[in-house]
């Protein structure tokens, strides 16, 4: 008898604009990135419920508490998609991810999205978007406490998301003749430390010349995000690049960039980039650069690797809805 199988895919994500300011009720924009992905495969087994992934191989019921969110997603998906008890299913679930962890790329949400999709496929059940959202948000709540929903929306979708605390997520149409080059600095970021640092600067002067405080910089980033949204809607890569660089300067003022990131940003500007910035929590992690042609993107990828980047990906910004 042929074994029962199921497969699920999910995108990675990056923050295009607004990181850190979003904590203070300013808007931000995130992009799905299919240059990195998670793939989950599930196959029926004679006995047991086994999971195989980079962090853990073993019984689903004995997963470490650090993986409680994923464990919830697995159990909840079976519960919703099947009329049988979760314990009545025997399977092996394999997870493959090219999304680097701890880099602000939506790794945990992407894993949950791929796994839920695989389980519904395995059970030949229809998966409404709302059901996927509810299960993955439940998993993210267990993993992170109070998730914004951005990672869930971007890793499960194909369109950019404009978001602001306590407001409904908006999806944007992106079809721009340009490429994003994403570089992993190789330095593990520290979002928690970066967020705490920014909070200490809110009432402090960070620019003696203008007398600007950290709070002023945060508000300025919010304005940049709104202009970024307009640049996306107008399909204007030149404007988008300029805004990315302005955003980076503000994040530098707030002390959440890193010397390695700044070197990569400088390299981008020296090699035809329209703009470049740190992305995500900062103090390491990843940076992004915008270029107009694939040739420029490939050249910049090579330059980043020469500068010591751990990995570099290229993402087209044209006709995003048509990608996987």
PDB file of N, CA and C in Angstrom, residues 61-122:
ATOM      1  N   UNK A  61       5.773  14.183  20.893  1.00  0.00           N
ATOM      2  CA  UNK A  61       5.275  14.395  22.257  1.00  0.00           C
ATOM      3  C   UNK A  61       6.381  14.656  23.275  1.00  0.00           C
ATOM      4  N   UNK A  62       7.637  14.492  22.849  1.00  0.00           N
ATOM      5  CA  UNK A  62       8.765  14.697  23.771  1.00  0.00           C
ATOM      6  C   UNK A  62       9.634  15.885  23.357  1.00  0.00           C
ATOM      7  N   UNK A  63       9.084  16.761  22.520  1.00  0.00           N
ATOM      8  CA  UNK A  63       9.838  17.931  22.070  1.00  0.00           C
ATOM      9  C   UNK A  63      10.162  18.855  23.244  1.00  0.00           C
ATOM     10  N   UNK A  64      11.312  19.515  23.163  1.00  0.00           N
ATOM     11  CA  UNK A  64      11.741  20.439  24.210  1.00  0.00           C
ATOM     12  C   UNK A  64      10.748  21.598  24.326  1.00  0.00           C
ATOM     13  N   UNK A  65      10.667  22.175  25.508  1.00  0.00           N
ATOM     14  CA  UNK A  65       9.719  23.280  25.733  1.00  0.00           C
ATOM     15  C   UNK A  65       9.991  24.472  24.813  1.00  0.00           C
ATOM     16  N   UNK A  66      11.237  24.620  24.348  1.00  0.00           N
ATOM     17  CA  UNK A  66      11.557  25.714  23.422  1.00  0.00           C
ATOM     18  C   UNK A  66      10.850  25.533  22.077  1.00  0.00           C
ATOM     19  N   UNK A  67      10.344  24.313  21.829  1.00  0.00           N
ATOM     20  CA  UNK A  67       9.634  24.020  20.578  1.00  0.00           C
ATOM     21  C   UNK A  67       8.136  23.839  20.821  1.00  0.00           C
ATOM     22  N   UNK A  68       7.658  24.379  21.941  1.00  0.00           N
ATOM     23  CA  UNK A  68       6.244  24.203  22.309  1.00  0.00           C
ATOM     24  C   UNK A  68       5.296  24.813  21.273  1.00  0.00           C
ATOM     25  N   UNK A  69       5.712  25.908  20.638  1.00  0.00           N
ATOM     26  CA  UNK A  69       4.877  26.538  19.618  1.00  0.00           C
ATOM     27  C   UNK A  69       4.661  25.619  18.429  1.00  0.00           C
ATOM     28  N   UNK A  70       5.739  24.985  17.980  1.00  0.00           N
ATOM     29  CA  UNK A  70       5.643  24.049  16.856  1.00  0.00           C
ATOM     30  C   UNK A  70       4.825  22.822  17.238  1.00  0.00           C
ATOM     31  N   UNK A  71       5.033  22.346  18.445  1.00  0.00           N
ATOM     32  CA  UNK A  71       4.261  21.190  18.929  1.00  0.00           C
ATOM     33  C   UNK A  71       2.760  21.516  18.917  1.00  0.00           C
ATOM     34  N   UNK A  72       2.424  22.729  19.335  1.00  0.00           N
ATOM     35  CA  UNK A  72       1.025  23.174  19.307  1.00  0.00           C
ATOM     36  C   UNK A  72       0.496  23.170  17.876  1.00  0.00           C
ATOM     37  N   UNK A  73       1.288  23.706  16.934  1.00  0.00           N
ATOM     38  CA  UNK A  73       0.854  23.787  15.531  1.00  0.00           C
ATOM     39  C   UNK A  73       0.564  22.401  14.967  1.00  0.00           C
ATOM     40  N   UNK A  74       1.413  21.429  15.288  1.00  0.00           N
ATOM     41  CA  UNK A  74       1.227  20.054  14.801  1.00  0.00           C
ATOM     42  C   UNK A  74      -0.066  19.471  15.359  1.00  0.00           C
ATOM     43  N   UNK A  75      -0.221  19.557  16.668  1.00  0.00           N
ATOM     44  CA  UNK A  75      -1.410  18.972  17.315  1.00  0.00           C
ATOM     45  C   UNK A  75      -2.698  19.658  16.857  1.00  0.00           C
ATOM     46  N   UNK A  76      -2.656  20.982  16.775  1.00  0.00           N
ATOM     47  CA  UNK A  76      -3.850  21.741  16.407  1.00  0.00           C
ATOM     48  C   UNK A  76      -4.248  21.464  14.954  1.00  0.00           C
ATOM     49  N   UNK A  77      -3.247  21.345  14.076  1.00  0.00           N
ATOM     50  CA  UNK A  77      -3.541  21.061  12.664  1.00  0.00           C
ATOM     51  C   UNK A  77      -4.242  19.715  12.516  1.00  0.00           C
ATOM     52  N   UNK A  78      -3.749  18.699  13.218  1.00  0.00           N
ATOM     53  CA  UNK A  78      -4.396  17.378  13.170  1.00  0.00           C
ATOM     54  C   UNK A  78      -5.804  17.448  13.759  1.00  0.00           C
ATOM     55  N   UNK A  79      -5.926  18.187  14.853  1.00  0.00           N
ATOM     56  CA  UNK A  79      -7.215  18.292  15.539  1.00  0.00           C
ATOM     57  C   UNK A  79      -8.277  18.934  14.638  1.00  0.00           C
ATOM     58  N   UNK A  80      -7.880  20.000  13.923  1.00  0.00           N
ATOM     59  CA  UNK A  80      -8.820  20.731  13.074  1.00  0.00           C
ATOM     60  C   UNK A  80      -9.099  19.989  11.762  1.00  0.00           C
ATOM     61  N   UNK A  81      -8.068  19.347  11.202  1.00  0.00           N
ATOM     62  CA  UNK A  81      -8.200  18.751   9.868  1.00  0.00           C
ATOM     63  C   UNK A  81      -8.757  17.334   9.868  1.00  0.00           C
ATOM     64  N   UNK A  82      -8.737  16.673  11.039  1.00  0.00           N
ATOM     65  CA  UNK A  82      -9.119  15.261  11.078  1.00  0.00           C
ATOM     66  C   UNK A  82     -10.255  15.004  12.065  1.00  0.00           C
ATOM     67  N   UNK A  83     -11.041  13.996  11.761  1.00  0.00           N
ATOM     68  CA  UNK A  83     -12.113  13.598  12.686  1.00  0.00           C
ATOM     69  C   UNK A  83     -11.574  12.637  13.741  1.00  0.00           C
ATOM     70  N   UNK A  84     -10.377  12.094  13.478  1.00  0.00           N
ATOM     71  CA  UNK A  84      -9.765  11.151  14.424  1.00  0.00           C
ATOM     72  C   UNK A  84      -8.988  11.903  15.508  1.00  0.00           C
ATOM     73  N   UNK A  85      -8.708  11.209  16.592  1.00  0.00           N
ATOM     74  CA  UNK A  85      -7.874  11.781  17.649  1.00  0.00           C
ATOM     75  C   UNK A  85      -6.450  11.971  17.113  1.00  0.00           C
ATOM     76  N   UNK A  86      -5.758  12.980  17.620  1.00  0.00           N
ATOM     77  CA  UNK A  86      -4.382  13.249  17.194  1.00  0.00           C
ATOM     78  C   UNK A  86      -3.515  12.012  17.389  1.00  0.00           C
ATOM     79  N   UNK A  87      -3.717  11.323  18.504  1.00  0.00           N
ATOM     80  CA  UNK A  87      -2.890  10.153  18.832  1.00  0.00           C
ATOM     81  C   UNK A  87      -3.131   8.969  17.901  1.00  0.00           C
ATOM     82  N   UNK A  88      -4.216   9.012  17.116  1.00  0.00           N
ATOM     83  CA  UNK A  88      -4.511   7.908  16.196  1.00  0.00           C
ATOM     84  C   UNK A  88      -3.687   7.982  14.913  1.00  0.00           C
ATOM     85  N   UNK A  89      -3.014   9.103  14.689  1.00  0.00           N
ATOM     86  CA  UNK A  89      -2.214   9.270  13.469  1.00  0.00           C
ATOM     87  C   UNK A  89      -0.763   8.869  13.727  1.00  0.00           C
ATOM     88  N   UNK A  90      -0.197   8.105  12.819  1.00  0.00           N
ATOM     89  CA  UNK A  90       1.220   7.734  12.914  1.00  0.00           C
ATOM     90  C   UNK A  90       1.930   8.275  11.675  1.00  0.00           C
ATOM     91  N   UNK A  91       3.062   8.942  11.899  1.00  0.00           N
ATOM     92  CA  UNK A  91       3.711   9.644  10.780  1.00  0.00           C
ATOM     93  C   UNK A  91       5.160   9.999  11.100  1.00  0.00           C
ATOM     94  N   UNK A  92       5.882  10.382  10.049  1.00  0.00           N
ATOM     95  CA  UNK A  92       7.196  11.000  10.181  1.00  0.00           C
ATOM     96  C   UNK A  92       7.126  12.355   9.487  1.00  0.00           C
ATOM     97  N   UNK A  93       7.447  13.400  10.225  1.00  0.00           N
ATOM     98  CA  UNK A  93       7.399  14.767   9.711  1.00  0.00           C
ATOM     99  C   UNK A  93       8.827  15.300   9.581  1.00  0.00           C
ATOM    100  N   UNK A  94       9.221  15.671   8.359  1.00  0.00           N
ATOM    101  CA  UNK A  94      10.570  16.198   8.114  1.00  0.00           C
ATOM    102  C   UNK A  94      10.486  17.672   7.733  1.00  0.00           C
ATOM    103  N   UNK A  95      11.353  18.479   8.343  1.00  0.00           N
ATOM    104  CA  UNK A  95      11.349  19.922   8.084  1.00  0.00           C
ATOM    105  C   UNK A  95      12.720  20.353   7.573  1.00  0.00           C
ATOM    106  N   UNK A  96      12.719  21.011   6.427  1.00  0.00           N
ATOM    107  CA  UNK A  96      13.956  21.536   5.842  1.00  0.00           C
ATOM    108  C   UNK A  96      13.811  23.046   5.741  1.00  0.00           C
ATOM    109  N   UNK A  97      14.804  23.782   6.239  1.00  0.00           N
ATOM    110  CA  UNK A  97      14.717  25.244   6.217  1.00  0.00           C
ATOM    111  C   UNK A  97      16.005  25.865   5.696  1.00  0.00           C
ATOM    112  N   UNK A  98      15.853  26.851   4.816  1.00  0.00           N
ATOM    113  CA  UNK A  98      17.016  27.624   4.376  1.00  0.00           C
ATOM    114  C   UNK A  98      16.996  29.017   5.010  1.00  0.00           C
ATOM    115  N   UNK A  99      16.042  29.239   5.920  1.00  0.00           N
ATOM    116  CA  UNK A  99      15.944  30.532   6.609  1.00  0.00           C
ATOM    117  C   UNK A  99      16.865  30.511   7.828  1.00  0.00           C
ATOM    118  N   UNK A 100      17.840  31.422   7.900  1.00  0.00           N
ATOM    119  CA  UNK A 100      18.708  31.431   9.077  1.00  0.00           C
ATOM    120  C   UNK A 100      17.937  31.843  10.329  1.00  0.00           C
ATOM    121  N   UNK A 101      18.111  31.106  11.403  1.00  0.00           N
ATOM    122  CA  UNK A 101      17.428  31.428  12.666  1.00  0.00           C
ATOM    123  C   UNK A 101      18.078  32.653  13.317  1.00  0.00           C
ATOM    124  N   UNK A 102      17.333  33.318  14.189  1.00  0.00           N
ATOM    125  CA  UNK A 102      17.820  34.484  14.944  1.00  0.00           C
ATOM    126  C   UNK A 102      18.341  35.592  14.029  1.00  0.00           C
ATOM    127  N   UNK A 103      17.706  35.757  12.869  1.00  0.00           N
ATOM    128  CA  UNK A 103      18.116  36.822  11.954  1.00  0.00           C
ATOM    129  C   UNK A 103      16.930  37.715  11.580  1.00  0.00           C
ATOM    130  N   UNK A 104      15.829  37.617  12.333  1.00  0.00           N
ATOM    131  CA  UNK A 104      14.673  38.463  12.045  1.00  0.00           C
ATOM    132  C   UNK A 104      14.011  38.127  10.731  1.00  0.00           C
ATOM    133  N   UNK A 105      14.059  36.870  10.340  1.00  0.00           N
ATOM    134  CA  UNK A 105      13.564  36.487   9.016  1.00  0.00           C
ATOM    135  C   UNK A 105      12.270  35.683   9.080  1.00  0.00           C
ATOM    136  N   UNK A 106      11.638  35.629  10.248  1.00  0.00           N
ATOM    137  CA  UNK A 106      10.348  34.948  10.348  1.00  0.00           C
ATOM    138  C   UNK A 106      10.451  33.442  10.393  1.00  0.00           C
ATOM    139  N   UNK A 107      11.577  32.934  10.881  1.00  0.00           N
ATOM    140  CA  UNK A 107      11.843  31.496  10.836  1.00  0.00           C
ATOM    141  C   UNK A 107      10.794  30.657  11.552  1.00  0.00           C
ATOM    142  N   UNK A 108      10.433  31.018  12.779  1.00  0.00           N
ATOM    143  CA  UNK A 108       9.510  30.166  13.544  1.00  0.00           C
ATOM    144  C   UNK A 108       8.118  30.144  12.922  1.00  0.00           C
ATOM    145  N   UNK A 109       7.644  31.295  12.455  1.00  0.00           N
ATOM    146  CA  UNK A 109       6.322  31.342  11.814  1.00  0.00           C
ATOM    147  C   UNK A 109       6.327  30.549  10.520  1.00  0.00           C
ATOM    148  N   UNK A 110       7.410  30.661   9.755  1.00  0.00           N
ATOM    149  CA  UNK A 110       7.504  29.940   8.482  1.00  0.00           C
ATOM    150  C   UNK A 110       7.458  28.431   8.700  1.00  0.00           C
ATOM    151  N   UNK A 111       8.126  27.962   9.744  1.00  0.00           N
ATOM    152  CA  UNK A 111       8.098  26.526  10.052  1.00  0.00           C
ATOM    153  C   UNK A 111       6.667  26.090  10.359  1.00  0.00           C
ATOM    154  N   UNK A 112       5.972  26.863  11.181  1.00  0.00           N
ATOM    155  CA  UNK A 112       4.586  26.514  11.523  1.00  0.00           C
ATOM    156  C   UNK A 112       3.686  26.534  10.289  1.00  0.00           C
ATOM    157  N   UNK A 113       3.847  27.536   9.431  1.00  0.00           N
ATOM    158  CA  UNK A 113       3.040  27.628   8.203  1.00  0.00           C
ATOM    159  C   UNK A 113       3.257  26.396   7.329  1.00  0.00           C
ATOM    160  N   UNK A 114       4.524  26.046   7.106  1.00  0.00           N
ATOM    161  CA  UNK A 114       4.838  24.896   6.246  1.00  0.00           C
ATOM    162  C   UNK A 114       4.294  23.599   6.834  1.00  0.00           C
ATOM    163  N   UNK A 115       4.427  23.441   8.149  1.00  0.00           N
ATOM    164  CA  UNK A 115       3.970  22.215   8.820  1.00  0.00           C
ATOM    165  C   UNK A 115       2.449  22.093   8.753  1.00  0.00           C
ATOM    166  N   UNK A 116       1.744  23.171   9.037  1.00  0.00           N
ATOM    167  CA  UNK A 116       0.272  23.132   8.985  1.00  0.00           C
ATOM    168  C   UNK A 116      -0.195  22.809   7.562  1.00  0.00           C
ATOM    169  N   UNK A 117       0.421  23.439   6.581  1.00  0.00           N
ATOM    170  CA  UNK A 117       0.057  23.149   5.187  1.00  0.00           C
ATOM    171  C   UNK A 117       0.328  21.684   4.835  1.00  0.00           C
ATOM    172  N   UNK A 118       1.448  21.152   5.309  1.00  0.00           N
ATOM    173  CA  UNK A 118       1.792  19.754   5.024  1.00  0.00           C
ATOM    174  C   UNK A 118       0.780  18.794   5.649  1.00  0.00           C
ATOM    175  N   UNK A 119       0.376  19.075   6.884  1.00  0.00           N
ATOM    176  CA  UNK A 119      -0.571  18.192   7.585  1.00  0.00           C
ATOM    177  C   UNK A 119      -1.938  18.207   6.898  1.00  0.00           C
ATOM    178  N   UNK A 120      -2.399  19.376   6.507  1.00  0.00           N
ATOM    179  CA  UNK A 120      -3.691  19.445   5.802  1.00  0.00           C
ATOM    180  C   UNK A 120      -3.605  18.729   4.451  1.00  0.00           C
ATOM    181  N   UNK A 121      -2.458  18.853   3.783  1.00  0.00           N
ATOM    182  CA  UNK A 121      -2.253  18.146   2.514  1.00  0.00           C
ATOM    183  C   UNK A 121      -2.228  16.633   2.751  1.00  0.00           C
ATOM    184  N   UNK A 122      -1.561  16.229   3.815  1.00  0.00           N
ATOM    185  CA  UNK A 122      -1.454  14.819   4.219  1.00  0.00           C
ATOM    186  C   UNK A 122      -2.838  14.208   4.451  1.00  0.00           C
TER     187      UNK A 122
END
